[in-house]
Amino acid sequence: MNPHNIVSALSDLIANNLTVTQQSPIISQERQMAEYLADTVKLMTSGQKVDYVEETTLDFGRYTDDEESEEEEESMLDEKESEEMDEDWKDKELASEKYNLRSFSEEFMRQVIDFVDRAGPGSKHGRSWKAIHHRFQTIPDRSYIPRFRKYLEHHGTKRQKIQDLDSLVYKKLVDARQKNLVVHGLDIQRWGLKIAKEIKLDDFHASHGWLENFKSHHRLTSLKITNFVSHHQVENREVIEKSKQNFILEFNKVSSHFKPSDIFNTDQTGVEKELHSNRTISF
């Protein structure tokens, strides 16, 4: 293939199919894109055969204002559905049943406890039940106050740990993608379990619902990446044969310094680096 013909055809395609604006000074991003395209053309023209390999990754979504509002509505629905699958969310519901608090929201309980704790410097015994019940008439009796407090102490701490876990998992995701490492949903769940153990977040299961909430919260979307691979044919067997003989001579010289048990034939050793999926999670 002739690189000049490829560039000429590309120029025609751009002129005919894209809106070409007036010329402007070349910026660094445009220079980098040109270098990338030049490398791709060079790769395609250097081999006898060129294939392209597609990989699907998760990328941080980019939205217009209208798309963003629609996405938020869909996200709220998805989050509600995923809560039904999320075992961690179910734990919270079971706890409210345990304390007989299903009729009260967490925000309401916090308002009650804040009101009780802000009795003022002149009060030795805190708010009176009469004052509490006058302010919050839906509370049946005074015994609910310690129940509210116990529930909030347990789940307030747990909620903070869940937020910490989300931040730490997200940090690992950012670090991995900056290093161009392939990341899967299972990797995120594995990180979540490991971090949960480190911060002592009990009963965390890294469920499918939690994973979907994580991806929705950080707006991870699917992105397809295409890589070009050039395959060369062996054209000079004499050079290959000479290289083989040189390798054997060098091997015989070096191998005398090692025990036979420390020498491995890579053609007969099951050691390989392989990506088992073409999907990843990314920005």
Short mmCIF file of C-alpha atoms in Angstrom, two decimals:
data_model
loop_
_atom_site.label_atom_id
_atom_site.label_comp_id
_atom_site.label_asym_id
_atom_site.label_seq_id
_atom_site.Cartn_x
_atom_site.Cartn_y
_atom_site.Cartn_z
CA MET A 1 0.00 0.00 0.00
CA ASN A 2 1.13 3.53 -0.83
CA PRO A 3 1.01 5.89 2.18
CA HIS A 4 0.64 8.92 -0.12
CA ASN A 5 -2.51 7.44 -1.67
CA ILE A 6 -3.96 6.73 1.78
CA VAL A 7 -3.38 10.31 2.94
CA SER A 8 -4.80 11.70 -0.32
CA ALA A 9 -7.92 9.53 -0.05
CA LEU A 10 -8.33 10.52 3.61
CA SER A 11 -8.11 14.20 2.68
CA ASP A 12 -10.85 13.74 0.05
CA LEU A 13 -13.09 11.92 2.55
CA ILE A 14 -12.69 14.68 5.11
CA ALA A 15 -13.38 17.40 2.53
CA ASN A 16 -16.52 15.63 1.25
CA ASN A 17 -18.01 14.34 4.51
CA LEU A 18 -16.98 16.82 7.21
CA THR A 19 -17.60 20.52 7.61
CA VAL A 20 -14.17 22.06 7.09
CA THR A 21 -13.66 25.34 8.94
CA GLN A 22 -11.10 28.02 8.17
CA GLN A 23 -7.47 27.25 8.89
CA SER A 24 -6.15 28.09 12.35
CA PRO A 25 -2.84 27.61 14.21
CA ILE A 26 -2.14 23.95 14.97
CA ILE A 27 -2.60 23.15 18.66
CA SER A 28 -0.84 20.36 20.58
CA GLN A 29 -3.88 18.04 20.60
CA GLU A 30 -4.16 18.32 16.82
CA ARG A 31 -0.45 17.59 16.45
CA GLN A 32 -0.81 14.49 18.65
CA MET A 33 -3.79 13.29 16.60
CA ALA A 34 -1.80 13.75 13.38
CA GLU A 35 1.10 11.77 14.86
CA TYR A 36 -1.29 8.99 15.87
CA LEU A 37 -2.79 8.84 12.38
CA ALA A 38 0.69 8.83 10.84
CA ASP A 39 1.73 5.93 13.07
CA THR A 40 -1.43 4.04 12.11
CA VAL A 41 -0.80 4.55 8.38
CA LYS A 42 2.83 3.50 8.83
CA LEU A 43 1.72 0.35 10.66
CA MET A 44 -0.84 -0.54 8.00
CA THR A 45 1.63 -0.09 5.14
CA SER A 46 4.50 -1.97 6.81
CA GLY A 47 2.90 -5.42 6.83
CA GLN A 48 1.54 -7.83 4.26
CA LYS A 49 -1.71 -8.17 6.18
CA VAL A 50 -3.55 -5.76 8.47
CA ASP A 51 -6.32 -6.73 10.90
CA TYR A 52 -8.18 -4.57 13.38
CA VAL A 53 -9.12 -5.73 16.86
CA GLU A 54 -12.07 -4.20 18.69
CA GLU A 55 -12.15 -3.87 22.48
CA THR A 56 -15.13 -2.70 24.51
CA THR A 57 -14.38 -0.62 27.58
CA LEU A 58 -16.40 1.41 30.06
CA ASP A 59 -15.77 5.11 29.74
CA PHE A 60 -16.91 8.16 31.69
CA GLY A 61 -20.02 9.45 29.91
CA ARG A 62 -20.15 12.87 28.32
CA TYR A 63 -23.59 14.45 28.00
CA THR A 64 -25.31 17.59 26.81
CA ASP A 65 -27.66 19.36 29.25
CA ASP A 66 -30.75 17.63 27.82
CA GLU A 67 -29.05 14.25 27.80
CA GLU A 68 -27.83 14.89 31.34
CA SER A 69 -31.34 15.51 32.69
CA GLU A 70 -32.66 12.42 30.92
CA GLU A 71 -29.72 10.44 32.25
CA GLU A 72 -30.44 11.61 35.80
CA GLU A 73 -34.06 10.45 35.53
CA GLU A 74 -32.99 7.07 34.17
CA SER A 75 -30.29 6.86 36.85
CA MET A 76 -32.88 7.41 39.60
CA LEU A 77 -35.04 4.63 38.18
CA ASP A 78 -32.06 2.32 37.74
CA GLU A 79 -30.90 3.05 41.28
CA LYS A 80 -34.35 2.23 42.65
CA GLU A 81 -34.41 -1.06 40.74
CA SER A 82 -30.86 -1.94 41.72
CA GLU A 83 -31.65 -1.32 45.38
CA GLU A 84 -33.95 -4.32 45.20
CA MET A 85 -30.95 -6.43 44.14
CA ASP A 86 -28.48 -4.83 46.54
CA GLU A 87 -27.96 -6.99 49.60
CA ASP A 88 -26.37 -4.08 51.49
CA TRP A 89 -29.55 -2.05 51.03
CA LYS A 90 -31.59 -5.01 52.27
CA ASP A 91 -29.44 -5.12 55.42
CA LYS A 92 -30.54 -1.57 56.16
CA GLU A 93 -34.20 -2.47 55.71
CA LEU A 94 -33.83 -5.46 58.02
CA ALA A 95 -32.25 -3.22 60.65
CA SER A 96 -35.18 -0.80 60.56
CA GLU A 97 -37.52 -3.75 61.04
CA LYS A 98 -35.41 -4.92 63.99
CA TYR A 99 -35.86 -1.57 65.74
CA ASN A 100 -39.50 -1.29 64.60
CA LEU A 101 -38.72 1.93 62.72
CA ARG A 102 -40.13 1.29 59.26
CA SER A 103 -42.57 4.20 59.66
CA PHE A 104 -39.73 6.71 60.08
CA SER A 105 -37.18 7.94 57.57
CA GLU A 106 -33.52 8.27 58.48
CA GLU A 107 -33.71 12.03 57.96
CA PHE A 108 -36.65 12.25 60.40
CA MET A 109 -34.73 10.26 63.02
CA ARG A 110 -31.75 12.61 62.65
CA GLN A 111 -34.00 15.64 63.16
CA VAL A 112 -35.39 14.11 66.34
CA ILE A 113 -31.97 13.28 67.78
CA ASP A 114 -30.60 16.71 66.84
CA PHE A 115 -33.57 18.33 68.61
CA VAL A 116 -33.05 16.17 71.71
CA ASP A 117 -29.29 16.86 71.85
CA ARG A 118 -29.75 20.63 71.47
CA ALA A 119 -31.56 20.99 74.78
CA GLY A 120 -29.51 24.03 75.75
CA PRO A 121 -27.04 24.77 78.55
CA GLY A 122 -29.76 25.26 81.17
CA SER A 123 -31.12 21.73 80.81
CA LYS A 124 -29.60 19.02 83.01
CA HIS A 125 -31.65 16.09 81.74
CA GLY A 126 -32.14 17.00 78.09
CA ARG A 127 -35.44 17.70 76.39
CA SER A 128 -38.58 16.68 78.21
CA TRP A 129 -40.79 14.10 76.56
CA LYS A 130 -43.55 16.72 76.45
CA ALA A 131 -41.37 19.04 74.35
CA ILE A 132 -40.23 16.22 72.09
CA HIS A 133 -43.75 14.92 71.49
CA HIS A 134 -45.05 18.44 70.92
CA ARG A 135 -42.45 18.91 68.15
CA PHE A 136 -42.71 15.38 66.67
CA GLN A 137 -46.22 14.13 67.31
CA THR A 138 -45.84 10.98 65.19
CA ILE A 139 -43.48 9.40 67.76
CA PRO A 140 -45.61 6.98 69.84
CA ASP A 141 -43.61 7.11 73.08
CA ARG A 142 -40.26 8.04 74.62
CA SER A 143 -38.75 4.56 74.05
CA TYR A 144 -38.30 5.43 70.36
CA ILE A 145 -35.62 8.02 71.17
CA PRO A 146 -32.90 5.47 72.15
CA ARG A 147 -34.00 3.28 69.21
CA PHE A 148 -33.46 6.19 66.85
CA ARG A 149 -30.07 6.88 68.39
CA LYS A 150 -28.92 3.26 68.21
CA TYR A 151 -30.04 2.91 64.60
CA LEU A 152 -28.26 6.12 63.54
CA GLU A 153 -25.05 5.26 65.39
CA HIS A 154 -24.84 1.90 63.64
CA HIS A 155 -25.89 2.96 60.15
CA GLY A 156 -24.27 6.39 60.30
CA THR A 157 -20.91 4.69 60.76
CA LYS A 158 -21.74 2.12 58.10
CA ARG A 159 -22.82 4.79 55.62
CA GLN A 160 -19.53 6.66 56.11
CA LYS A 161 -17.61 3.45 55.49
CA ILE A 162 -19.63 2.80 52.33
CA GLN A 163 -18.75 6.30 51.10
CA ASP A 164 -15.08 5.68 51.92
CA LEU A 165 -15.19 2.36 50.08
CA ASP A 166 -16.70 4.01 46.99
CA SER A 167 -13.94 6.65 46.99
CA LEU A 168 -11.15 4.09 47.41
CA VAL A 169 -12.49 1.80 44.68
CA TYR A 170 -12.89 4.78 42.36
CA LYS A 171 -9.30 5.82 43.09
CA LYS A 172 -8.07 2.33 42.12
CA LEU A 173 -10.12 2.52 38.91
CA VAL A 174 -8.60 5.89 37.98
CA ASP A 175 -5.09 4.62 38.73
CA ALA A 176 -5.60 1.46 36.65
CA ARG A 177 -6.96 3.28 33.62
CA GLN A 178 -4.21 5.92 33.77
CA LYS A 179 -1.80 3.00 33.44
CA ASN A 180 -3.88 1.69 30.49
CA LEU A 181 -4.74 -1.49 32.39
CA VAL A 182 -7.83 -3.46 31.42
CA VAL A 183 -10.52 -3.36 34.12
CA HIS A 184 -13.66 -5.49 34.36
CA GLY A 185 -16.71 -5.39 36.59
CA LEU A 186 -15.34 -8.37 38.50
CA ASP A 187 -12.19 -6.36 39.24
CA ILE A 188 -14.28 -3.60 40.80
CA GLN A 189 -16.18 -6.14 42.91
CA ARG A 190 -12.90 -7.76 43.98
CA TRP A 191 -11.45 -4.37 44.95
CA GLY A 192 -14.65 -3.61 46.87
CA LEU A 193 -14.43 -6.83 48.88
CA LYS A 194 -10.75 -6.29 49.65
CA ILE A 195 -11.23 -2.68 50.75
CA ALA A 196 -14.35 -3.58 52.78
CA LYS A 197 -12.24 -6.06 54.71
CA GLU A 198 -9.51 -3.47 55.29
CA ILE A 199 -11.91 -0.83 56.64
CA LYS A 200 -13.93 -3.45 58.56
CA LEU A 201 -17.18 -2.88 56.68
CA ASP A 202 -19.07 -5.97 57.79
CA ASP A 203 -21.74 -7.69 55.68
CA PHE A 204 -20.58 -6.04 52.45
CA HIS A 205 -21.09 -8.45 49.54
CA ALA A 206 -20.08 -6.41 46.46
CA SER A 207 -23.37 -7.46 44.91
CA HIS A 208 -24.47 -6.88 41.33
CA GLY A 209 -26.74 -4.09 42.54
CA TRP A 210 -23.82 -2.33 44.23
CA LEU A 211 -21.73 -2.67 41.06
CA GLU A 212 -24.51 -1.21 38.91
CA ASN A 213 -24.94 1.68 41.36
CA PHE A 214 -21.17 2.30 41.27
CA LYS A 215 -21.14 2.42 37.46
CA SER A 216 -24.22 4.64 37.40
CA HIS A 217 -22.88 6.99 40.08
CA HIS A 218 -19.59 7.48 38.23
CA ARG A 219 -21.29 7.53 34.81
CA LEU A 220 -19.37 4.66 33.31
CA THR A 221 -20.49 3.88 29.77
CA SER A 222 -19.38 1.42 27.13
CA LEU A 223 -16.70 2.54 24.70
CA LYS A 224 -15.40 0.56 21.75
CA ILE A 225 -11.68 0.84 20.92
CA THR A 226 -10.16 -0.32 17.63
CA ASN A 227 -6.52 -1.36 17.42
CA PHE A 228 -4.70 -2.14 14.16
CA VAL A 229 -2.43 -5.18 14.06
CA SER A 230 0.07 -5.74 11.24
CA HIS A 231 1.19 -9.28 10.37
CA HIS A 232 4.53 -9.71 8.61
CA GLN A 233 5.37 -12.63 6.37
CA VAL A 234 8.77 -14.33 6.64
CA GLU A 235 10.60 -13.25 3.48
CA ASN A 236 14.27 -13.94 4.24
CA ARG A 237 14.71 -17.45 5.60
CA GLU A 238 18.51 -17.22 5.40
CA VAL A 239 18.48 -14.39 7.95
CA ILE A 240 16.16 -16.39 10.21
CA GLU A 241 18.37 -19.48 9.96
CA LYS A 242 21.50 -17.49 10.79
CA SER A 243 19.74 -15.94 13.79
CA LYS A 244 18.78 -19.40 15.00
CA GLN A 245 22.37 -20.67 14.82
CA ASN A 246 23.63 -17.61 16.68
CA PHE A 247 21.04 -18.17 19.38
CA ILE A 248 22.10 -21.80 19.85
CA LEU A 249 25.76 -20.80 20.19
CA GLU A 250 24.89 -18.09 22.71
CA PHE A 251 22.61 -20.45 24.64
CA ASN A 252 25.31 -23.13 24.94
CA LYS A 253 27.71 -20.51 26.25
CA VAL A 254 25.30 -19.07 28.85
CA SER A 255 23.54 -22.27 29.96
CA SER A 256 26.72 -23.70 31.46
CA HIS A 257 26.26 -21.24 34.34
CA PHE A 258 22.86 -22.67 35.31
CA LYS A 259 21.52 -25.98 36.56
CA PRO A 260 19.28 -27.84 34.08
CA SER A 261 16.37 -27.53 36.54
CA ASP A 262 16.63 -23.72 36.30
CA ILE A 263 16.30 -23.66 32.50
CA PHE A 264 12.84 -23.58 30.93
CA ASN A 265 11.81 -24.19 27.35
CA THR A 266 9.17 -21.54 26.76
CA ASP A 267 7.67 -23.51 23.89
CA GLN A 268 6.86 -26.30 26.34
CA THR A 269 6.07 -24.22 29.41
CA GLY A 270 2.52 -23.11 30.12
CA VAL A 271 3.41 -19.53 31.01
CA GLU A 272 1.67 -16.80 29.08
CA LYS A 273 0.20 -13.37 29.50
CA GLU A 274 -3.32 -13.34 28.14
CA LEU A 275 -6.30 -10.99 28.36
CA HIS A 276 -9.33 -13.21 28.77
CA SER A 277 -11.85 -10.58 27.74
CA ASN A 278 -12.01 -7.65 25.38
CA ARG A 279 -14.03 -5.53 27.82
CA THR A 280 -12.63 -3.01 30.28
CA ILE A 281 -13.75 -0.16 32.48
CA SER A 282 -12.29 3.26 31.73
CA PHE A 283 -12.82 6.98 32.00
#
